[in-house]
CSV table of C-alpha atoms in Angstrom, one decimal:
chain,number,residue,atom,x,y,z
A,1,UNK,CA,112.5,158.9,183.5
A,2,UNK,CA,110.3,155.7,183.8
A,3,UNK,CA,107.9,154.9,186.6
A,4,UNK,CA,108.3,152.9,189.1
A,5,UNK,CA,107.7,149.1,187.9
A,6,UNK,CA,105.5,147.3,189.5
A,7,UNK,CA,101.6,148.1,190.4
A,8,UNK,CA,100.0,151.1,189.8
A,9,UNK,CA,99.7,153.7,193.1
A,10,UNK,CA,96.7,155.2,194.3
A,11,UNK,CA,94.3,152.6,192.6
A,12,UNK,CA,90.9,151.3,194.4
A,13,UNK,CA,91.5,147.7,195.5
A,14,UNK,CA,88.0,145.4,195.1
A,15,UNK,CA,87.7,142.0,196.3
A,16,UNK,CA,89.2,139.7,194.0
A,17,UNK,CA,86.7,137.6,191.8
A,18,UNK,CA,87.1,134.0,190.6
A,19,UNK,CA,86.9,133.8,186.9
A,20,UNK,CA,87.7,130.1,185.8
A,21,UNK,CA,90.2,127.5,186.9
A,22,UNK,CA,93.6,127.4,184.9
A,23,UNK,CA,93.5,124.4,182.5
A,24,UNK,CA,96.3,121.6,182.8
A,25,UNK,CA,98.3,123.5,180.0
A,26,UNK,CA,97.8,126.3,181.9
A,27,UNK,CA,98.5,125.5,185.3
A,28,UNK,CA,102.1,123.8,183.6
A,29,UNK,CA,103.0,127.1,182.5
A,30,UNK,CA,101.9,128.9,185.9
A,31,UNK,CA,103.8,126.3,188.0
A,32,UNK,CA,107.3,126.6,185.4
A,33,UNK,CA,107.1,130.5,185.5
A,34,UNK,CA,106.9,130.4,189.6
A,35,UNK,CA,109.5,127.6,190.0
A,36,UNK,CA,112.2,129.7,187.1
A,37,UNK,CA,111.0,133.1,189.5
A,38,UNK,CA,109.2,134.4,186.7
A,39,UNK,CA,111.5,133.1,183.6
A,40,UNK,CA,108.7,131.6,181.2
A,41,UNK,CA,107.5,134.8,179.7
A,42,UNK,CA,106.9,136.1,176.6
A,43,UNK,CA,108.6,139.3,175.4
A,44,UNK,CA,107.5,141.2,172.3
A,45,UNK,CA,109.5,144.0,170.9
A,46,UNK,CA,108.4,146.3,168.0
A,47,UNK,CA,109.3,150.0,166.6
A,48,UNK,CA,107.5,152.2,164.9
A,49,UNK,CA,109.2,155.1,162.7
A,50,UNK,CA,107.6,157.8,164.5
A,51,UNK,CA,107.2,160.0,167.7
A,52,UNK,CA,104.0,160.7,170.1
A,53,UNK,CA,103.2,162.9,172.8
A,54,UNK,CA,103.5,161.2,176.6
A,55,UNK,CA,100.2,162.0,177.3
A,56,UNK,CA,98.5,160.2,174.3
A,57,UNK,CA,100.3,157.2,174.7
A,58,UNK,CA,99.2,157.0,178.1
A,59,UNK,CA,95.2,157.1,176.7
A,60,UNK,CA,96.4,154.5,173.9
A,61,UNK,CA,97.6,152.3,176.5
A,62,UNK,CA,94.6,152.3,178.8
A,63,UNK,CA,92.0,151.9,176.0
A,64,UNK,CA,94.2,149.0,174.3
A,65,UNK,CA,94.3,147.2,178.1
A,66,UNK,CA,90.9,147.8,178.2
A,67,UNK,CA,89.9,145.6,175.2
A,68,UNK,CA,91.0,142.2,176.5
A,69,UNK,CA,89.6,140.1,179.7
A,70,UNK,CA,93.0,138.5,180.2
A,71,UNK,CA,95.0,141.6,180.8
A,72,UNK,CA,93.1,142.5,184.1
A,73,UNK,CA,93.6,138.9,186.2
A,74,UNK,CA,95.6,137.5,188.4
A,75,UNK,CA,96.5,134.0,188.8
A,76,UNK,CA,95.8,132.8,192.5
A,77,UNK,CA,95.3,129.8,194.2
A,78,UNK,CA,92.0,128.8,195.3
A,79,UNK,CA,91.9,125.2,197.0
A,80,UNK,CA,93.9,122.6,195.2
A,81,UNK,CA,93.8,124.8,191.6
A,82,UNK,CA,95.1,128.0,190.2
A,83,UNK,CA,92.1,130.1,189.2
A,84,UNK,CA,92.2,133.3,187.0
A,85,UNK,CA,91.3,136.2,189.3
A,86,UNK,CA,89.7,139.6,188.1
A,87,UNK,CA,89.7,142.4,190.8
A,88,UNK,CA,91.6,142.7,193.7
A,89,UNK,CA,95.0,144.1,192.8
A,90,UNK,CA,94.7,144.0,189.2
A,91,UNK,CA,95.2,147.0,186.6
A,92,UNK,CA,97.4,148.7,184.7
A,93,UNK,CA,100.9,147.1,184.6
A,94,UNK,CA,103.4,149.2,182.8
A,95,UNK,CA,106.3,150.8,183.3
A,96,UNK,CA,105.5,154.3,182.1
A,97,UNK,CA,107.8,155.9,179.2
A,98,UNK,CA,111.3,157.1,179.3
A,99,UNK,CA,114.1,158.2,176.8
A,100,UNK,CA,116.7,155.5,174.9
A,101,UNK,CA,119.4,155.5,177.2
A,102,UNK,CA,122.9,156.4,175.6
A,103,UNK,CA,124.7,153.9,174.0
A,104,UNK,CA,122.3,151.5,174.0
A,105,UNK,CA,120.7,149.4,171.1
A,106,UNK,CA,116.9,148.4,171.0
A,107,UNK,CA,118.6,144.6,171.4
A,108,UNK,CA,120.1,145.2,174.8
A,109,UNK,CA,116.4,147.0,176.0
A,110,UNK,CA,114.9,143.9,174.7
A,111,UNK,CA,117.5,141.7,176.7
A,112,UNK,CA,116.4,143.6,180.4
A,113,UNK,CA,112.8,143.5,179.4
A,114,UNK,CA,114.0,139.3,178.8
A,115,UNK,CA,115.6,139.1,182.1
A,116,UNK,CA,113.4,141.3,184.3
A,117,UNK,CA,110.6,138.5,185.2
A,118,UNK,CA,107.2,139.5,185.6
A,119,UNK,CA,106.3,138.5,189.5
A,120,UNK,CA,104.2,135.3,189.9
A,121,UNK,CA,101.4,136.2,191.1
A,122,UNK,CA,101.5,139.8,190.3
A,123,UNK,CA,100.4,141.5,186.9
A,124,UNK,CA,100.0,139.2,183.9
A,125,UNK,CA,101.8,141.9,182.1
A,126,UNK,CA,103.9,144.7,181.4
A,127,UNK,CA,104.9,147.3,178.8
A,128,UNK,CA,107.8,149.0,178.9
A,129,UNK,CA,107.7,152.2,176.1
A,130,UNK,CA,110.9,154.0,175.1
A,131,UNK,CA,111.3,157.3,172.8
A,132,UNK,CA,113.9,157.2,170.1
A,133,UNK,CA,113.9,160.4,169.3
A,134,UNK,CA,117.3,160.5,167.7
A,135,UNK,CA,116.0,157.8,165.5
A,136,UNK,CA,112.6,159.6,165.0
A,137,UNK,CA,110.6,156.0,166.5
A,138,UNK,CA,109.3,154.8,169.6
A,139,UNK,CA,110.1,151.0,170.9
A,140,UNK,CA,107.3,149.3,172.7
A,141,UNK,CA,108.1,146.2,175.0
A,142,UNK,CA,105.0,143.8,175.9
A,143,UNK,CA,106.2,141.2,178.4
A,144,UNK,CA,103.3,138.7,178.7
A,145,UNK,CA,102.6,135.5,181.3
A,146,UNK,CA,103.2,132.4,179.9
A,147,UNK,CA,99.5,131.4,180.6
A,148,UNK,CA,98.2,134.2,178.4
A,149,UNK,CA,100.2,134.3,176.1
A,150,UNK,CA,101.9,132.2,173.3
A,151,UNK,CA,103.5,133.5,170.1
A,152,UNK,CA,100.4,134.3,168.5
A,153,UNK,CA,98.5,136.1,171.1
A,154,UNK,CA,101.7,138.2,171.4
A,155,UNK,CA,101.1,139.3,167.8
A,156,UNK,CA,97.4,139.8,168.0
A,157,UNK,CA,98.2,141.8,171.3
A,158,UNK,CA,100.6,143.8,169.2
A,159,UNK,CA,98.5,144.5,166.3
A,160,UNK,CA,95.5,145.7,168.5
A,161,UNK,CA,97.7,148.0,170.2
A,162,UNK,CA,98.7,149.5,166.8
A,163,UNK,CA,95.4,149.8,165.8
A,164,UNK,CA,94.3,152.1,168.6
A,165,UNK,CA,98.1,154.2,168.5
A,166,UNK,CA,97.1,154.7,165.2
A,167,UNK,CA,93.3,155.8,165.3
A,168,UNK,CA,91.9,152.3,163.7
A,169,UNK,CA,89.3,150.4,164.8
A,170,UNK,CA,90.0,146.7,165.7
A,171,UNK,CA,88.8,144.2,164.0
A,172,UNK,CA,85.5,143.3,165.8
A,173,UNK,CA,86.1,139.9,167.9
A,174,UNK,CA,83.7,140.7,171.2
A,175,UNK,CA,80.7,142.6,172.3
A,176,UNK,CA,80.7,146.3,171.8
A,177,UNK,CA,82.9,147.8,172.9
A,178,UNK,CA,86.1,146.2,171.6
A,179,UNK,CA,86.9,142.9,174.0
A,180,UNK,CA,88.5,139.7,173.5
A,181,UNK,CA,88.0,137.4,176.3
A,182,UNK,CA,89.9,134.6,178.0
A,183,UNK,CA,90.4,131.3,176.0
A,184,UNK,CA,87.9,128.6,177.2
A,185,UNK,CA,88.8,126.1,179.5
A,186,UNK,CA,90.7,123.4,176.7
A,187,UNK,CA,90.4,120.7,179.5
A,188,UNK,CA,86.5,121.0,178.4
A,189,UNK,CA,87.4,120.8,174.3
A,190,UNK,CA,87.9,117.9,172.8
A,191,UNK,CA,91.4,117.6,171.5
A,192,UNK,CA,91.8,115.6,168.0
A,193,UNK,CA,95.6,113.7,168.1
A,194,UNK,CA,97.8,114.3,165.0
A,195,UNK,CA,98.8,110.8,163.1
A,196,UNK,CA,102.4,110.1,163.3
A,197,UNK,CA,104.4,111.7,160.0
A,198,UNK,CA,107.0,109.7,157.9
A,199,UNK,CA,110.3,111.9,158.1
A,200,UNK,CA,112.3,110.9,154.6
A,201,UNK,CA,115.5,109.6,154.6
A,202,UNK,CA,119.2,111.8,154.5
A,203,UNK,CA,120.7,111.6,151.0
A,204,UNK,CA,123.9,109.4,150.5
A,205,UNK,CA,125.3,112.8,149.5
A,206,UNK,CA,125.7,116.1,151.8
A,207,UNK,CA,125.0,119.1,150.2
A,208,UNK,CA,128.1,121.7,149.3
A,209,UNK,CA,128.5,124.1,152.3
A,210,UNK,CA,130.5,126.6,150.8
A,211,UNK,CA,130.5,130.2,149.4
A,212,UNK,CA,130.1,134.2,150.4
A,213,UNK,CA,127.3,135.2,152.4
A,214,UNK,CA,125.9,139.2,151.6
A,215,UNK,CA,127.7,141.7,153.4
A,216,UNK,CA,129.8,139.2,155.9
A,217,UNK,CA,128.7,137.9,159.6
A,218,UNK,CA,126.5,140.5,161.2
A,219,UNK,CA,127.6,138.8,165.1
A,220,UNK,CA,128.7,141.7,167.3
A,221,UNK,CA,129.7,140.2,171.3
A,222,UNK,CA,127.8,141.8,174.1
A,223,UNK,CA,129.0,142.0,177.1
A,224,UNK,CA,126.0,141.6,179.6
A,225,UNK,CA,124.7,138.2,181.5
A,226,UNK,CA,122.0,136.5,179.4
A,227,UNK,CA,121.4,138.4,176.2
A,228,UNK,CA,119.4,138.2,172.9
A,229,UNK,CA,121.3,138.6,169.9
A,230,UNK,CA,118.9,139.3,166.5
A,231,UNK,CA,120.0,138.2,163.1
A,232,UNK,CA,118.4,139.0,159.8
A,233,UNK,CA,118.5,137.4,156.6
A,234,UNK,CA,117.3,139.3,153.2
A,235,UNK,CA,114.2,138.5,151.5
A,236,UNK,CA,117.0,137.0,149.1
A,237,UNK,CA,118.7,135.0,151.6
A,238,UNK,CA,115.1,133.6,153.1
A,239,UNK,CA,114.3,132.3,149.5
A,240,UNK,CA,117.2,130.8,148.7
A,241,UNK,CA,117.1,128.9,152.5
A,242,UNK,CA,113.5,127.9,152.0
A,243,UNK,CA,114.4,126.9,148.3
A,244,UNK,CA,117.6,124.7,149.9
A,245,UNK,CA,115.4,123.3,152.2
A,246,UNK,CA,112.5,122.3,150.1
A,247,UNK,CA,114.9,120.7,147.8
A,248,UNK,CA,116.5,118.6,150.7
A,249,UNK,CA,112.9,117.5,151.9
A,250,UNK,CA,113.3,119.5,155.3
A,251,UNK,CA,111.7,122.9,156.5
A,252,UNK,CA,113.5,125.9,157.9
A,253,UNK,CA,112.4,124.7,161.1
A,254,UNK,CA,114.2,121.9,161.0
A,255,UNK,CA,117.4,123.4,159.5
A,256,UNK,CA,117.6,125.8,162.4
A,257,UNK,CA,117.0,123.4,164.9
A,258,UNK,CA,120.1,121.0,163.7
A,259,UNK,CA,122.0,123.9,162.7
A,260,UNK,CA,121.5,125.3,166.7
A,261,UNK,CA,122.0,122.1,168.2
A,262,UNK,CA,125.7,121.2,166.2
A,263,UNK,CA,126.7,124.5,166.6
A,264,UNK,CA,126.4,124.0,170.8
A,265,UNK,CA,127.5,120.7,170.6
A,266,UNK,CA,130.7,121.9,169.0
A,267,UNK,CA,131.0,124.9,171.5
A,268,UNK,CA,130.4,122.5,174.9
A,269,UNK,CA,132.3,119.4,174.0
A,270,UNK,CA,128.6,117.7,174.5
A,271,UNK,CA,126.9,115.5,171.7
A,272,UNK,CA,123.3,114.9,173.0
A,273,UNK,CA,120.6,118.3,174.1
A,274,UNK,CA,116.8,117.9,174.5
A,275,UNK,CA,116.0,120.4,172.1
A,276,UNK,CA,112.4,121.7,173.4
A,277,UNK,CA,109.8,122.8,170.3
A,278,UNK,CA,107.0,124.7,170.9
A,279,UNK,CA,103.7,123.3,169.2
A,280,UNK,CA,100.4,125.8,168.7
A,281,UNK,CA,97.2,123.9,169.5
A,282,UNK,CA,95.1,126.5,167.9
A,283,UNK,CA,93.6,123.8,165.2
A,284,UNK,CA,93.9,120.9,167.2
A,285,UNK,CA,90.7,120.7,168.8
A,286,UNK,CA,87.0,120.1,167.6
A,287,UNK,CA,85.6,123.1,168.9
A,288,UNK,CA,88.4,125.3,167.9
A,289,UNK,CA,86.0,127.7,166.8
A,290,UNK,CA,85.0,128.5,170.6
A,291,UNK,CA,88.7,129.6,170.4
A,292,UNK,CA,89.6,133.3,171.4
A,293,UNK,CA,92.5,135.1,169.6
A,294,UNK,CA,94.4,135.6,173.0
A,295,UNK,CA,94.9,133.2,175.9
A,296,UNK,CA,97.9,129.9,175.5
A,297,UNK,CA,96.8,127.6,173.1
A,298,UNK,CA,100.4,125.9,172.5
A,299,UNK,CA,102.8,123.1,174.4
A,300,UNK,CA,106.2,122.4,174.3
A,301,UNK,CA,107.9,119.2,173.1
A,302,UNK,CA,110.5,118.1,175.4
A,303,UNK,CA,112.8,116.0,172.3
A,304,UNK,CA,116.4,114.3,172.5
A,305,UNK,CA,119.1,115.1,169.5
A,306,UNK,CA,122.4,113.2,169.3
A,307,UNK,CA,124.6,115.2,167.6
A,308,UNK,CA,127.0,113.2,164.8
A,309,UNK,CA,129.4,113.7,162.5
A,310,UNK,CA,126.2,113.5,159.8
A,311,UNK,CA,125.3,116.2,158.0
A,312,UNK,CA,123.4,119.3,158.2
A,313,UNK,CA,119.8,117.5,156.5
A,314,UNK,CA,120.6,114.4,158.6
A,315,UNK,CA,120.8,116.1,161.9
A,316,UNK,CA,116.9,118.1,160.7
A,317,UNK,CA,115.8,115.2,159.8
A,318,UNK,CA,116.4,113.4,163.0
A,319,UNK,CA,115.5,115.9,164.7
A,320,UNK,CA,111.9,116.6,162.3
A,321,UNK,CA,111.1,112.4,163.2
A,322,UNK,CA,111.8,113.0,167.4
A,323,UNK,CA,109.3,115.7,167.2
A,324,UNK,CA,106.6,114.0,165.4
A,325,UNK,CA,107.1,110.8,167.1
A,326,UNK,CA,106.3,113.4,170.2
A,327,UNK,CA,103.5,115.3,169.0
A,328,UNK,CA,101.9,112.5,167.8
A,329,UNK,CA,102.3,110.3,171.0
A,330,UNK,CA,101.2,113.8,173.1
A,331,UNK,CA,98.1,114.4,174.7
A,332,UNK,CA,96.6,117.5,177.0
A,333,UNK,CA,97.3,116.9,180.8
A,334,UNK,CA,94.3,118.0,182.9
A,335,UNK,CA,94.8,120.3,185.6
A,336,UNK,CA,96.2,118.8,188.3
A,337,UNK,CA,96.5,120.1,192.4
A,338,UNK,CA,99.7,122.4,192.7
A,339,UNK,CA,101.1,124.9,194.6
A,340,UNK,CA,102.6,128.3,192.3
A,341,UNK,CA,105.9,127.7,195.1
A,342,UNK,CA,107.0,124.6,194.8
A,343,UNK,CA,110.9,124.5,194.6
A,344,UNK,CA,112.4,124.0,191.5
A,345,UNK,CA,113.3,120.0,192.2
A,346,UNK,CA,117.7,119.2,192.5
A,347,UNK,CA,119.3,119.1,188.5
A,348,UNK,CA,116.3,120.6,187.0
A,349,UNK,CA,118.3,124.1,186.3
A,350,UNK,CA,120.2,123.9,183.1
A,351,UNK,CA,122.6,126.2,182.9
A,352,UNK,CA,125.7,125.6,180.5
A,353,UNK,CA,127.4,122.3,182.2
A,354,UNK,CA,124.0,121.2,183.1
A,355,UNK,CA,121.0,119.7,181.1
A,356,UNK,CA,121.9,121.2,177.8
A,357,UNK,CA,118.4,122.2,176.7
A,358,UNK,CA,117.6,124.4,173.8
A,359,UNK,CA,114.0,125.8,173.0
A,360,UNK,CA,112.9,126.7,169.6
A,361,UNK,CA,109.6,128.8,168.6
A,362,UNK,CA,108.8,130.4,165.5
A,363,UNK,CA,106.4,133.1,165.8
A,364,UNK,CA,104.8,133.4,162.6
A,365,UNK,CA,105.1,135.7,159.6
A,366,UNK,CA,105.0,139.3,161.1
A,367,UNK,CA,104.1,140.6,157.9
A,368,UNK,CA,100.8,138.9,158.1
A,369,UNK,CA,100.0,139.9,161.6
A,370,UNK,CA,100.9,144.0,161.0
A,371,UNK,CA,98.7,143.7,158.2
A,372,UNK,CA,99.0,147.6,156.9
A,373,UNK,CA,101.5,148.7,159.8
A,374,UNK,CA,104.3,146.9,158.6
A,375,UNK,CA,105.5,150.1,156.6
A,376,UNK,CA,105.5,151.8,160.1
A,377,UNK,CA,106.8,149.3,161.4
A,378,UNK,CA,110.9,149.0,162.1
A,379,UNK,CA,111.8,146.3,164.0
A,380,UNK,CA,109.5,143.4,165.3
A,381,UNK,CA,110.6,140.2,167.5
A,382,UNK,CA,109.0,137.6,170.2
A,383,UNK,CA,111.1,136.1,173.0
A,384,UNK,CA,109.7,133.2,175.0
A,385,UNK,CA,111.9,132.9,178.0
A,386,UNK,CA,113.8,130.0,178.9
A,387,UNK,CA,114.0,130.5,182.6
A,388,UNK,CA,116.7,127.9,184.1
A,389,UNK,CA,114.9,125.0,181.9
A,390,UNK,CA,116.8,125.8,179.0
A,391,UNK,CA,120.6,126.6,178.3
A,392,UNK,CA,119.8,128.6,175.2
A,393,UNK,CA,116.6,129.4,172.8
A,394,UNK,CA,116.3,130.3,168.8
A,395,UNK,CA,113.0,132.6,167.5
A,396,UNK,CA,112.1,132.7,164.3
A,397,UNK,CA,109.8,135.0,162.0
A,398,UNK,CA,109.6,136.6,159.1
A,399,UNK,CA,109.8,140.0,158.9
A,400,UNK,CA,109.3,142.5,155.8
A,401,UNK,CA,109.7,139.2,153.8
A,402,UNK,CA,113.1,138.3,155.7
A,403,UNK,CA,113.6,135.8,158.3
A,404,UNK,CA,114.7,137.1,161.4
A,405,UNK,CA,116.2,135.3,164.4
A,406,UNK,CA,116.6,136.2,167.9
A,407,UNK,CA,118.9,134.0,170.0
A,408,UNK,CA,118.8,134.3,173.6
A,409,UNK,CA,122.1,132.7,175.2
A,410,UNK,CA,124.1,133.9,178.1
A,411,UNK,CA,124.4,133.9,181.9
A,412,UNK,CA,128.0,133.3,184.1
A,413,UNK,CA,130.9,134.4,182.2
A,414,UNK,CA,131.8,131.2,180.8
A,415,UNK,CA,128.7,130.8,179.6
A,416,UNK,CA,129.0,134.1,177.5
A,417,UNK,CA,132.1,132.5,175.8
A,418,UNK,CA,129.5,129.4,174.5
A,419,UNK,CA,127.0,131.8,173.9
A,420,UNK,CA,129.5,134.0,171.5
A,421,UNK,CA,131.0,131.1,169.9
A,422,UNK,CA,127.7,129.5,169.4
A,423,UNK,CA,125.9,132.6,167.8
A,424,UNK,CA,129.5,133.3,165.5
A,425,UNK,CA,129.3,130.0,164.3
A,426,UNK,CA,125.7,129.9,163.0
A,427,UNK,CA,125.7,133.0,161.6
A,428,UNK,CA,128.1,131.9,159.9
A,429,UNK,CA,126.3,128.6,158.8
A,430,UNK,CA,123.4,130.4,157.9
A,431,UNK,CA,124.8,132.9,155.7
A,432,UNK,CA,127.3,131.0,153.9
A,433,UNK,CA,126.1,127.5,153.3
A,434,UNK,CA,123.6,127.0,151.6
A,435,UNK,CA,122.5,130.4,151.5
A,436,UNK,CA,125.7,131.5,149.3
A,437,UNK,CA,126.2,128.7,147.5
A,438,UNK,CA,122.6,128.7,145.5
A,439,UNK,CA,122.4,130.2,142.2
């Protein structure tokens, strides 16, 4: 049975202390998690082929928390700013462990952990850990607060907590003991703007979009509000994609960003979505080695996409020139005064009828960041919640040499109709052409 979610009973409260003031990135993320009631988070599942005890994953969890700053604050408000607390309230924030409920998939845990919203102004985190045991692995849920967290801080966060379930010593980033601190202040660094990039033209001639895919469309309906649905491709599939793409001058990026936004164009009768990219900052300032491995270093570009009857590479190319038109015209905002409560403002929800906004984030290659667990290693995935800003978001990583995607669509009952039709058409995309039709 799992605890109680929530704060940890029984544990001595201390006056909170002020650490440092939320930058403006920050504070953006703060004030968008508050006004979507906790929707900007990130979720990280991964599974590991084998079984522990209760008890020792208890002392794995405490020791891993222990090692970084960021996991025992609290954001508060202190004047006109947000300000990183340590103290007070803070601690442990996890859900305990229970069993895999029957008939359930590791998907549709991943989904709830998605849709259960960490509570601003609680815990900056939670983990959520469920025994397999009928599969012989455990499945470990990190939900993180979009101020600590971006898509690489959820992997480092991950690979620490390997290292300790696993008896290795971290790699040494802090002061003895293990610790990883909070990211500096980046309204301090000095932030070096990237030139504008020539996007090349479409060819006069589409590319063929026919052919089998291996082992037909994967795309099973679920039937529960807002879900996640994960797709994988083989490490034969990826290649061939990255080799189509490199041919046609685009990146896989790009291609799933136009294939994502024709495929809910087609689905909602609309031809224009702002389709929001998320950027990491991690080498964009001066001082970037001052740069801890956890904390947000990353910003999302807010981008417009008409959809035509073009074709696939014309759509990613369109798309590749609005975002670095954007990234290159972007600058840091500075922290600003802001309440955590203000009221999402009238329209600003986008729900399916509404603004039609998709979010895309690639994670990284997982391979990379498990380093020697990836044999251990199952199943590995990153969510960053779309609260009611988006209509829909697309993850991407690569996994045991594979891409894998994790679409997160859903909400009123209509909506699930989009979101089915939506993720059956680009698997279908995806898999047949040009996956299939490469030699």
């Amino acid at each position: 049975m799992a605890a109680a979610r929530g704060d940890e009973p029984g544990r001595t409260m201390t006056a909170p202390e002020p650490v440092r003031r939320l930058s403006g990135i920050e504070s953006e993320l703060a004030r968008t998690h508050a006004r979507t009631r906790g929707g900007a988070q990130v979720t990280t599942l991964v599974t590991v082929a084998a079984v522990f005890g209760s008890a020792y994953l208890a002392q794995v969890v405490a020791r891993w928390s222990a090692g970084f700053s960021a996991l025992s604050m609290r954001i508060r408000e202190e004047g006109d700013a947000l300000w990183f607390h340590r103290g007070g309230d803070a601690g442990p924030a996890w859900t305990g462990q229970e069993e895999m409920p029957a008939a359930r998939t590791p998907a549709d845990l991943l989904a709830e952990e998605v849709n259960d919203s960490l509570r601003p102004g609680g815990p900056l985190w939670r983990l959520r850990i469920v025994h397999d045991r009928g599969e012989a692995a455990t499945h470990f849920y990190l939900a993180c607060h979009p101020a600590i967290c971006d898509g690489y801080t959820a992997g480092r966060l991950v690979r620490v907590l390997l290292d300790t379930l696993f008896g290795e010593e971290p790699e040494q980033r802090g002061p003895r003991p293990f610790t990883e601190q909070l990211l500096p202040d980046c309204d301090e660094l000095s932030y070096r703007a990237l030139p504008p990039v020539a996007v090349p033209p479409a060819p006069a001639v589409p590319p063929s979009c026919a052919g089998p895919d291996e082992g037909g469309n994967p795309f099973r309906a679920r039937p529960h509000g807002q879900v996640v649905w994960p797709l994988a491709l083989s490490p034969r599939q990826s290649a061939l994609l990255k080799r189509w793409c490199g041919q046609h001058l685009i990146t896989v990026d790009q291609f799933f960003a136009a294939v994502l936004a024709v495929c809910f164009t087609r689905a909602t009768g609309h031809d224009r979505v702002d389709v929001l990219t998320t950027v990491s900052l991690r080498q964009r300032y001066a001082e970037s080695v001052r740069l801890s491995e956890t904390g947000c270093c990353a910003h999302t570009l807010r981008t417009p996409l008409r959809i035509t009857d073009g074709t696939l590479v014309e759509q990613a190319r369109a798309y590749a020139a609005s975002v670095a038109a954007a990234d290159a015209a972007w600058r840091p905002p500075r922290a600003e005064p802001g309440r955590r409560g203000v009221p999402t403002p009238a329209g600003e929800a986008a729900a399916f009828g509404g603004a039609h906004r998709l979010r895309l984030s690639r994670t990284g290659n997982a391979d990379t960041v498990l380093g020697g667990h990836v044999r251990r290693v199952t199943e590995f995935g990153t969510v960053v919640s779309h609260g009611t800003y988006a209509s829909g978001s697309l993850h991407l990583s690569v996994f045991k040499g594979g891409l894998r995607l994790l679409l997160g669509l859903g909400g009123s009952a209509d909506d699930r109709r989009v979101a089915e039709d939506v993720m059956r058409e680009l698997a279908d995309t995806v898999l047949r052409p040009p996956v299939g039709q490469l030699p």
